[in-house]
């Protein structure tokens, strides 16, 4: 049975596009069954539509607090009966009740080498900190913002004088490889959250996550 994925977005949806393209192949282990945005004008909704994927919007401004927004969001998501929920540029912090409901089946891709640079504006912050490298991380989502167990990281070198926009573009290219790979692992039953530990093929993943470049060099 193929893994049913729901993707949450807020913006342009280039990660969504990478997932659509990667999974729309013969014998794919997963398919995206729904896309939900908290912004009605998110370009990612057009990507979903063009791919024939059902999509919906839920405006957080229509709700009095985060709990009521998250309850409505949970209902919308669960109507798609997902096995896996992916945050892909989704910009709303989620409440403890929501993340508990999806524990072990909710992933995020964050544009930094976590635990460095949690939160927003990560590319500028990596530059301001004088970091030699930067990247992106796929992790299980828990109550702790950008603090859940790490799964997979990819890195890029920062070049002298590099600007945030160019760094962001490089990191995003990396994201388009990291997220589909992690989604495929999950769909194949290779990823689990056991207690507070991420596991790959039943073995604990180191706290710093697996490294894309190690996988590619066959380590
Ligand atoms: N929710 C929980 N509980 N845990 C995580 O790890 C989460 C999460 C919700 C989103 C993505 C995250 C990122 O990858 C994410 C991880 C939004 C904000 C934020 O400050 C921070 C981190 C992330 C996403 N959002 C503002 C808010 O008040 C709104 C900002 C805006 O609308 O532009 O929710 O970076
Ligand atoms: C991605 O770079 C993602 O890592 C980041 O936003 C971008 C979304 O682009 N996520 C966050 O900053 C979450 N707060 P996309 O909409 O084109 O996929």
mmCIF file with all atom_site columns, N, CA, C and O in Angstrom, residues 171-214:
data_model
loop_
_atom_site.group_PDB
_atom_site.id
_atom_site.type_symbol
_atom_site.label_atom_id
_atom_site.label_alt_id
_atom_site.label_comp_id
_atom_site.label_asym_id
_atom_site.label_entity_id
_atom_site.label_seq_id
_atom_site.pdbx_PDB_ins_code
_atom_site.Cartn_x
_atom_site.Cartn_y
_atom_site.Cartn_z
_atom_site.occupancy
_atom_site.B_iso_or_equiv
_atom_site.pdbx_formal_charge
_atom_site.auth_seq_id
_atom_site.auth_comp_id
_atom_site.auth_asym_id
_atom_site.auth_atom_id
_atom_site.pdbx_PDB_model_num
ATOM 1   N N  . UNK A 1 171 ? 21.048 26.340 -0.660 1.00 0.00 ? 171 UNK A N  1
ATOM 2   C CA . UNK A 1 171 ? 20.435 25.481 0.353  1.00 0.00 ? 171 UNK A CA 1
ATOM 3   C C  . UNK A 1 171 ? 19.134 24.886 -0.184 1.00 0.00 ? 171 UNK A C  1
ATOM 4   O O  . UNK A 1 171 ? 18.824 23.718 0.043  1.00 0.00 ? 171 UNK A O  1
ATOM 5   N N  . UNK A 1 172 ? 18.375 25.679 -0.932 1.00 0.00 ? 172 UNK A N  1
ATOM 6   C CA . UNK A 1 172 ? 17.114 25.162 -1.455 1.00 0.00 ? 172 UNK A CA 1
ATOM 7   C C  . UNK A 1 172 ? 17.342 24.024 -2.450 1.00 0.00 ? 172 UNK A C  1
ATOM 8   O O  . UNK A 1 172 ? 16.609 23.030 -2.423 1.00 0.00 ? 172 UNK A O  1
ATOM 9   N N  . UNK A 1 173 ? 18.373 24.142 -3.285 1.00 0.00 ? 173 UNK A N  1
ATOM 10  C CA . UNK A 1 173 ? 18.676 23.030 -4.203 1.00 0.00 ? 173 UNK A CA 1
ATOM 11  C C  . UNK A 1 173 ? 18.936 21.742 -3.435 1.00 0.00 ? 173 UNK A C  1
ATOM 12  O O  . UNK A 1 173 ? 18.546 20.647 -3.852 1.00 0.00 ? 173 UNK A O  1
ATOM 13  N N  . UNK A 1 174 ? 19.599 21.888 -2.293 1.00 0.00 ? 174 UNK A N  1
ATOM 14  C CA . UNK A 1 174 ? 19.871 20.747 -1.421 1.00 0.00 ? 174 UNK A CA 1
ATOM 15  C C  . UNK A 1 174 ? 18.564 20.191 -0.844 1.00 0.00 ? 174 UNK A C  1
ATOM 16  O O  . UNK A 1 174 ? 18.367 18.971 -0.772 1.00 0.00 ? 174 UNK A O  1
ATOM 17  N N  . UNK A 1 175 ? 17.682 21.080 -0.443 1.00 0.00 ? 175 UNK A N  1
ATOM 18  C CA . UNK A 1 175 ? 16.403 20.662 0.144  1.00 0.00 ? 175 UNK A CA 1
ATOM 19  C C  . UNK A 1 175 ? 15.623 19.770 -0.824 1.00 0.00 ? 175 UNK A C  1
ATOM 20  O O  . UNK A 1 175 ? 14.968 18.812 -0.403 1.00 0.00 ? 175 UNK A O  1
ATOM 21  N N  . UNK A 1 176 ? 15.724 20.081 -2.134 1.00 0.00 ? 176 UNK A N  1
ATOM 22  C CA . UNK A 1 176 ? 14.945 19.318 -3.115 1.00 0.00 ? 176 UNK A CA 1
ATOM 23  C C  . UNK A 1 176 ? 15.430 17.875 -3.219 1.00 0.00 ? 176 UNK A C  1
ATOM 24  O O  . UNK A 1 176 ? 14.736 17.021 -3.761 1.00 0.00 ? 176 UNK A O  1
ATOM 25  N N  . UNK A 1 177 ? 16.640 17.606 -2.715 1.00 0.00 ? 177 UNK A N  1
ATOM 26  C CA . UNK A 1 177 ? 17.131 16.219 -2.675 1.00 0.00 ? 177 UNK A CA 1
ATOM 27  C C  . UNK A 1 177 ? 16.837 15.594 -1.321 1.00 0.00 ? 177 UNK A C  1
ATOM 28  O O  . UNK A 1 177 ? 16.522 14.406 -1.232 1.00 0.00 ? 177 UNK A O  1
ATOM 29  N N  . UNK A 1 178 ? 16.987 16.376 -0.258 1.00 0.00 ? 178 UNK A N  1
ATOM 30  C CA . UNK A 1 178 ? 16.834 15.822 1.089  1.00 0.00 ? 178 UNK A CA 1
ATOM 31  C C  . UNK A 1 178 ? 15.393 15.376 1.384  1.00 0.00 ? 178 UNK A C  1
ATOM 32  O O  . UNK A 1 178 ? 15.173 14.280 1.928  1.00 0.00 ? 178 UNK A O  1
ATOM 33  N N  . UNK A 1 179 ? 14.438 16.233 1.044  1.00 0.00 ? 179 UNK A N  1
ATOM 34  C CA . UNK A 1 179 ? 13.075 15.956 1.516  1.00 0.00 ? 179 UNK A CA 1
ATOM 35  C C  . UNK A 1 179 ? 12.442 14.748 0.823  1.00 0.00 ? 179 UNK A C  1
ATOM 36  O O  . UNK A 1 179 ? 11.871 13.887 1.486  1.00 0.00 ? 179 UNK A O  1
ATOM 37  N N  . UNK A 1 180 ? 12.579 14.643 -0.514 1.00 0.00 ? 180 UNK A N  1
ATOM 38  C CA . UNK A 1 180 ? 12.031 13.439 -1.156 1.00 0.00 ? 180 UNK A CA 1
ATOM 39  C C  . UNK A 1 180 ? 12.696 12.152 -0.652 1.00 0.00 ? 180 UNK A C  1
ATOM 40  O O  . UNK A 1 180 ? 12.029 11.123 -0.499 1.00 0.00 ? 180 UNK A O  1
ATOM 41  N N  . UNK A 1 181 ? 14.000 12.220 -0.373 1.00 0.00 ? 181 UNK A N  1
ATOM 42  C CA . UNK A 1 181 ? 14.690 11.027 0.143  1.00 0.00 ? 181 UNK A CA 1
ATOM 43  C C  . UNK A 1 181 ? 14.107 10.621 1.491  1.00 0.00 ? 181 UNK A C  1
ATOM 44  O O  . UNK A 1 181 ? 13.788 9.443  1.720  1.00 0.00 ? 181 UNK A O  1
ATOM 45  N N  . UNK A 1 182 ? 13.949 11.588 2.392  1.00 0.00 ? 182 UNK A N  1
ATOM 46  C CA . UNK A 1 182 ? 13.390 11.283 3.715  1.00 0.00 ? 182 UNK A CA 1
ATOM 47  C C  . UNK A 1 182 ? 11.948 10.767 3.595  1.00 0.00 ? 182 UNK A C  1
ATOM 48  O O  . UNK A 1 182 ? 11.551 9.834  4.304  1.00 0.00 ? 182 UNK A O  1
ATOM 49  N N  . UNK A 1 183 ? 11.174 11.356 2.689  1.00 0.00 ? 183 UNK A N  1
ATOM 50  C CA . UNK A 1 183 ? 9.781  10.917 2.498  1.00 0.00 ? 183 UNK A CA 1
ATOM 51  C C  . UNK A 1 183 ? 9.750  9.467  2.004  1.00 0.00 ? 183 UNK A C  1
ATOM 52  O O  . UNK A 1 183 ? 8.930  8.656  2.454  1.00 0.00 ? 183 UNK A O  1
ATOM 53  N N  . UNK A 1 184 ? 10.673 9.135  1.099  1.00 0.00 ? 184 UNK A N  1
ATOM 54  C CA . UNK A 1 184 ? 10.749 7.759  0.605  1.00 0.00 ? 184 UNK A CA 1
ATOM 55  C C  . UNK A 1 184 ? 11.152 6.790  1.710  1.00 0.00 ? 184 UNK A C  1
ATOM 56  O O  . UNK A 1 184 ? 10.637 5.669  1.776  1.00 0.00 ? 184 UNK A O  1
ATOM 57  N N  . UNK A 1 185 ? 12.091 7.204  2.538  1.00 0.00 ? 185 UNK A N  1
ATOM 58  C CA . UNK A 1 185 ? 12.483 6.356  3.683  1.00 0.00 ? 185 UNK A CA 1
ATOM 59  C C  . UNK A 1 185 ? 11.290 6.071  4.579  1.00 0.00 ? 185 UNK A C  1
ATOM 60  O O  . UNK A 1 185 ? 11.047 4.943  4.990  1.00 0.00 ? 185 UNK A O  1
ATOM 61  N N  . UNK A 1 186 ? 10.538 7.142  4.880  1.00 0.00 ? 186 UNK A N  1
ATOM 62  C CA . UNK A 1 186 ? 9.374  6.966  5.754  1.00 0.00 ? 186 UNK A CA 1
ATOM 63  C C  . UNK A 1 186 ? 8.374  6.005  5.103  1.00 0.00 ? 186 UNK A C  1
ATOM 64  O O  . UNK A 1 186 ? 7.866  5.081  5.750  1.00 0.00 ? 186 UNK A O  1
ATOM 65  N N  . UNK A 1 187 ? 8.122  6.233  3.821  1.00 0.00 ? 187 UNK A N  1
ATOM 66  C CA . UNK A 1 187 ? 7.137  5.419  3.109  1.00 0.00 ? 187 UNK A CA 1
ATOM 67  C C  . UNK A 1 187 ? 7.536  3.948  3.076  1.00 0.00 ? 187 UNK A C  1
ATOM 68  O O  . UNK A 1 187 ? 6.683  3.057  3.094  1.00 0.00 ? 187 UNK A O  1
ATOM 69  N N  . UNK A 1 188 ? 8.830  3.696  3.041  1.00 0.00 ? 188 UNK A N  1
ATOM 70  C CA . UNK A 1 188 ? 9.335  2.319  3.005  1.00 0.00 ? 188 UNK A CA 1
ATOM 71  C C  . UNK A 1 188 ? 9.408  1.705  4.404  1.00 0.00 ? 188 UNK A C  1
ATOM 72  O O  . UNK A 1 188 ? 9.894  0.583  4.561  1.00 0.00 ? 188 UNK A O  1
ATOM 73  N N  . UNK A 1 189 ? 8.958  2.437  5.413  1.00 0.00 ? 189 UNK A N  1
ATOM 74  C CA . UNK A 1 189 ? 8.972  1.919  6.782  1.00 0.00 ? 189 UNK A CA 1
ATOM 75  C C  . UNK A 1 189 ? 10.337 1.944  7.434  1.00 0.00 ? 189 UNK A C  1
ATOM 76  O O  . UNK A 1 189 ? 10.579 1.259  8.422  1.00 0.00 ? 189 UNK A O  1
ATOM 77  N N  . UNK A 1 190 ? 11.267 2.746  6.881  1.00 0.00 ? 190 UNK A N  1
ATOM 78  C CA . UNK A 1 190 ? 12.646 2.756  7.384  1.00 0.00 ? 190 UNK A CA 1
ATOM 79  C C  . UNK A 1 190 ? 12.887 3.783  8.481  1.00 0.00 ? 190 UNK A C  1
ATOM 80  O O  . UNK A 1 190 ? 13.940 3.761  9.105  1.00 0.00 ? 190 UNK A O  1
ATOM 81  N N  . UNK A 1 191 ? 11.947 4.718  8.678  1.00 0.00 ? 191 UNK A N  1
ATOM 82  C CA . UNK A 1 191 ? 12.106 5.799  9.665  1.00 0.00 ? 191 UNK A CA 1
ATOM 83  C C  . UNK A 1 191 ? 11.090 5.657  10.771 1.00 0.00 ? 191 UNK A C  1
ATOM 84  O O  . UNK A 1 191 ? 9.900  5.478  10.497 1.00 0.00 ? 191 UNK A O  1
ATOM 85  N N  . UNK A 1 192 ? 11.575 5.776  12.012 1.00 0.00 ? 192 UNK A N  1
ATOM 86  C CA . UNK A 1 192 ? 10.659 5.729  13.145 1.00 0.00 ? 192 UNK A CA 1
ATOM 87  C C  . UNK A 1 192 ? 11.066 6.703  14.232 1.00 0.00 ? 192 UNK A C  1
ATOM 88  O O  . UNK A 1 192 ? 12.250 7.031  14.355 1.00 0.00 ? 192 UNK A O  1
ATOM 89  N N  . UNK A 1 193 ? 10.106 7.136  15.004 1.00 0.00 ? 193 UNK A N  1
ATOM 90  C CA . UNK A 1 193 ? 10.388 7.912  16.215 1.00 0.00 ? 193 UNK A CA 1
ATOM 91  C C  . UNK A 1 193 ? 10.059 6.997  17.388 1.00 0.00 ? 193 UNK A C  1
ATOM 92  O O  . UNK A 1 193 ? 8.894  6.691  17.645 1.00 0.00 ? 193 UNK A O  1
ATOM 93  N N  . UNK A 1 194 ? 11.103 6.524  18.066 1.00 0.00 ? 194 UNK A N  1
ATOM 94  C CA . UNK A 1 194 ? 10.921 5.661  19.234 1.00 0.00 ? 194 UNK A CA 1
ATOM 95  C C  . UNK A 1 194 ? 11.298 6.452  20.475 1.00 0.00 ? 194 UNK A C  1
ATOM 96  O O  . UNK A 1 194 ? 12.440 6.850  20.616 1.00 0.00 ? 194 UNK A O  1
ATOM 97  N N  . UNK A 1 195 ? 10.345 6.631  21.376 1.00 0.00 ? 195 UNK A N  1
ATOM 98  C CA . UNK A 1 195 ? 10.532 7.549  22.500 1.00 0.00 ? 195 UNK A CA 1
ATOM 99  C C  . UNK A 1 195 ? 10.996 8.882  21.933 1.00 0.00 ? 195 UNK A C  1
ATOM 100 O O  . UNK A 1 195 ? 10.300 9.464  21.123 1.00 0.00 ? 195 UNK A O  1
ATOM 101 N N  . UNK A 1 196 ? 12.200 9.358  22.262 1.00 0.00 ? 196 UNK A N  1
ATOM 102 C CA . UNK A 1 196 ? 12.613 10.647 21.702 1.00 0.00 ? 196 UNK A CA 1
ATOM 103 C C  . UNK A 1 196 ? 13.743 10.488 20.710 1.00 0.00 ? 196 UNK A C  1
ATOM 104 O O  . UNK A 1 196 ? 14.478 11.439 20.429 1.00 0.00 ? 196 UNK A O  1
ATOM 105 N N  . UNK A 1 197 ? 13.851 9.290  20.149 1.00 0.00 ? 197 UNK A N  1
ATOM 106 C CA . UNK A 1 197 ? 14.982 8.981  19.303 1.00 0.00 ? 197 UNK A CA 1
ATOM 107 C C  . UNK A 1 197 ? 14.494 8.649  17.890 1.00 0.00 ? 197 UNK A C  1
ATOM 108 O O  . UNK A 1 197 ? 13.608 7.814  17.731 1.00 0.00 ? 197 UNK A O  1
ATOM 109 N N  . UNK A 1 198 ? 15.102 9.285  16.891 1.00 0.00 ? 198 UNK A N  1
ATOM 110 C CA . UNK A 1 198 ? 14.801 8.923  15.507 1.00 0.00 ? 198 UNK A CA 1
ATOM 111 C C  . UNK A 1 198 ? 15.583 7.664  15.163 1.00 0.00 ? 198 UNK A C  1
ATOM 112 O O  . UNK A 1 198 ? 16.751 7.521  15.531 1.00 0.00 ? 198 UNK A O  1
ATOM 113 N N  . UNK A 1 199 ? 14.947 6.710  14.467 1.00 0.00 ? 199 UNK A N  1
ATOM 114 C CA . UNK A 1 199 ? 15.617 5.473  14.080 1.00 0.00 ? 199 UNK A CA 1
ATOM 115 C C  . UNK A 1 199 ? 15.517 5.274  12.579 1.00 0.00 ? 199 UNK A C  1
ATOM 116 O O  . UNK A 1 199 ? 14.518 5.628  11.945 1.00 0.00 ? 199 UNK A O  1
ATOM 117 N N  . UNK A 1 200 ? 16.597 4.701  12.013 1.00 0.00 ? 200 UNK A N  1
ATOM 118 C CA . UNK A 1 200 ? 16.666 4.374  10.584 1.00 0.00 ? 200 UNK A CA 1
ATOM 119 C C  . UNK A 1 200 ? 16.960 2.886  10.476 1.00 0.00 ? 200 UNK A C  1
ATOM 120 O O  . UNK A 1 200 ? 17.961 2.405  11.030 1.00 0.00 ? 200 UNK A O  1
ATOM 121 N N  . UNK A 1 201 ? 16.095 2.124  9.830  1.00 0.00 ? 201 UNK A N  1
ATOM 122 C CA . UNK A 1 201 ? 16.223 0.673  9.748  1.00 0.00 ? 201 UNK A CA 1
ATOM 123 C C  . UNK A 1 201 ? 16.383 0.048  11.132 1.00 0.00 ? 201 UNK A C  1
ATOM 124 O O  . UNK A 1 201 ? 17.146 -0.914 11.307 1.00 0.00 ? 201 UNK A O  1
ATOM 125 N N  . UNK A 1 202 ? 15.699 0.628  12.119 1.00 0.00 ? 202 UNK A N  1
ATOM 126 C CA . UNK A 1 202 ? 15.719 0.066  13.470 1.00 0.00 ? 202 UNK A CA 1
ATOM 127 C C  . UNK A 1 202 ? 16.890 0.501  14.319 1.00 0.00 ? 202 UNK A C  1
ATOM 128 O O  . UNK A 1 202 ? 16.935 0.196  15.509 1.00 0.00 ? 202 UNK A O  1
ATOM 129 N N  . UNK A 1 203 ? 17.850 1.243  13.723 1.00 0.00 ? 203 UNK A N  1
ATOM 130 C CA . UNK A 1 203 ? 19.016 1.707  14.484 1.00 0.00 ? 203 UNK A CA 1
ATOM 131 C C  . UNK A 1 203 ? 18.878 3.188  14.824 1.00 0.00 ? 203 UNK A C  1
ATOM 132 O O  . UNK A 1 203 ? 18.460 3.981  13.965 1.00 0.00 ? 203 UNK A O  1
ATOM 133 N N  . UNK A 1 204 ? 19.256 3.577  16.043 1.00 0.00 ? 204 UNK A N  1
ATOM 134 C CA . UNK A 1 204 ? 19.162 4.989  16.416 1.00 0.00 ? 204 UNK A CA 1
ATOM 135 C C  . UNK A 1 204 ? 19.996 5.872  15.488 1.00 0.00 ? 204 UNK A C  1
ATOM 136 O O  . UNK A 1 204 ? 21.138 5.537  15.160 1.00 0.00 ? 204 UNK A O  1
ATOM 137 N N  . UNK A 1 205 ? 19.421 6.973  15.061 1.00 0.00 ? 205 UNK A N  1
ATOM 138 C CA . UNK A 1 205 ? 20.158 7.960  14.264 1.00 0.00 ? 205 UNK A CA 1
ATOM 139 C C  . UNK A 1 205 ? 20.944 8.835  15.238 1.00 0.00 ? 205 UNK A C  1
ATOM 140 O O  . UNK A 1 205 ? 20.419 9.226  16.271 1.00 0.00 ? 205 UNK A O  1
ATOM 141 N N  . UNK A 1 206 ? 22.212 9.156  14.966 1.00 0.00 ? 206 UNK A N  1
ATOM 142 C CA . UNK A 1 206 ? 22.959 10.031 15.859 1.00 0.00 ? 206 UNK A CA 1
ATOM 143 C C  . UNK A 1 206 ? 22.227 11.363 16.036 1.00 0.00 ? 206 UNK A C  1
ATOM 144 O O  . UNK A 1 206 ? 21.520 11.795 15.107 1.00 0.00 ? 206 UNK A O  1
ATOM 145 N N  . UNK A 1 207 ? 22.409 12.015 17.197 1.00 0.00 ? 207 UNK A N  1
ATOM 146 C CA . UNK A 1 207 ? 21.686 13.262 17.466 1.00 0.00 ? 207 UNK A CA 1
ATOM 147 C C  . UNK A 1 207 ? 21.887 14.325 16.389 1.00 0.00 ? 207 UNK A C  1
ATOM 148 O O  . UNK A 1 207 ? 21.019 15.170 16.173 1.00 0.00 ? 207 UNK A O  1
ATOM 149 N N  . UNK A 1 208 ? 23.032 14.302 15.688 1.00 0.00 ? 208 UNK A N  1
ATOM 150 C CA . UNK A 1 208 ? 23.280 15.290 14.645 1.00 0.00 ? 208 UNK A CA 1
ATOM 151 C C  . UNK A 1 208 ? 22.660 14.894 13.295 1.00 0.00 ? 208 UNK A C  1
ATOM 152 O O  . UNK A 1 208 ? 22.803 15.623 12.315 1.00 0.00 ? 208 UNK A O  1
ATOM 153 N N  . UNK A 1 209 ? 21.972 13.753 13.241 1.00 0.00 ? 209 UNK A N  1
ATOM 154 C CA . UNK A 1 209 ? 21.307 13.341 12.007 1.00 0.00 ? 209 UNK A CA 1
ATOM 155 C C  . UNK A 1 209 ? 22.239 12.604 11.057 1.00 0.00 ? 209 UNK A C  1
ATOM 156 O O  . UNK A 1 209 ? 23.465 12.626 11.220 1.00 0.00 ? 209 UNK A O  1
ATOM 157 N N  . UNK A 1 210 ? 21.676 11.935 10.059 1.00 0.00 ? 210 UNK A N  1
ATOM 158 C CA . UNK A 1 210 ? 22.469 11.326 8.994  1.00 0.00 ? 210 UNK A CA 1
ATOM 159 C C  . UNK A 1 210 ? 22.914 12.437 8.055  1.00 0.00 ? 210 UNK A C  1
ATOM 160 O O  . UNK A 1 210 ? 22.256 13.464 7.942  1.00 0.00 ? 210 UNK A O  1
ATOM 161 N N  . UNK A 1 211 ? 24.054 12.209 7.380  1.00 0.00 ? 211 UNK A N  1
ATOM 162 C CA . UNK A 1 211 ? 24.576 13.234 6.472  1.00 0.00 ? 211 UNK A CA 1
ATOM 163 C C  . UNK A 1 211 ? 24.452 12.769 5.033  1.00 0.00 ? 211 UNK A C  1
ATOM 164 O O  . UNK A 1 211 ? 24.952 11.701 4.682  1.00 0.00 ? 211 UNK A O  1
ATOM 165 N N  . UNK A 1 212 ? 23.842 13.614 4.222  1.00 0.00 ? 212 UNK A N  1
ATOM 166 C CA . UNK A 1 212 ? 23.648 13.277 2.810  1.00 0.00 ? 212 UNK A CA 1
ATOM 167 C C  . UNK A 1 212 ? 24.977 12.915 2.148  1.00 0.00 ? 212 UNK A C  1
ATOM 168 O O  . UNK A 1 212 ? 25.066 11.939 1.403  1.00 0.00 ? 212 UNK A O  1
ATOM 169 N N  . UNK A 1 213 ? 26.033 13.680 2.437  1.00 0.00 ? 213 UNK A N  1
ATOM 170 C CA . UNK A 1 213 ? 27.305 13.431 1.746  1.00 0.00 ? 213 UNK A CA 1
ATOM 171 C C  . UNK A 1 213 ? 27.941 12.105 2.171  1.00 0.00 ? 213 UNK A C  1
ATOM 172 O O  . UNK A 1 213 ? 28.626 11.460 1.371  1.00 0.00 ? 213 UNK A O  1
ATOM 173 N N  . UNK A 1 214 ? 27.663 11.636 3.399  1.00 0.00 ? 214 UNK A N  1
ATOM 174 C CA . UNK A 1 214 ? 28.132 10.310 3.807  1.00 0.00 ? 214 UNK A CA 1
ATOM 175 C C  . UNK A 1 214 ? 27.402 9.221  3.030  1.00 0.00 ? 214 UNK A C  1
ATOM 176 O O  . UNK A 1 214 ? 27.998 8.238  2.584  1.00 0.00 ? 214 UNK A O  1
#
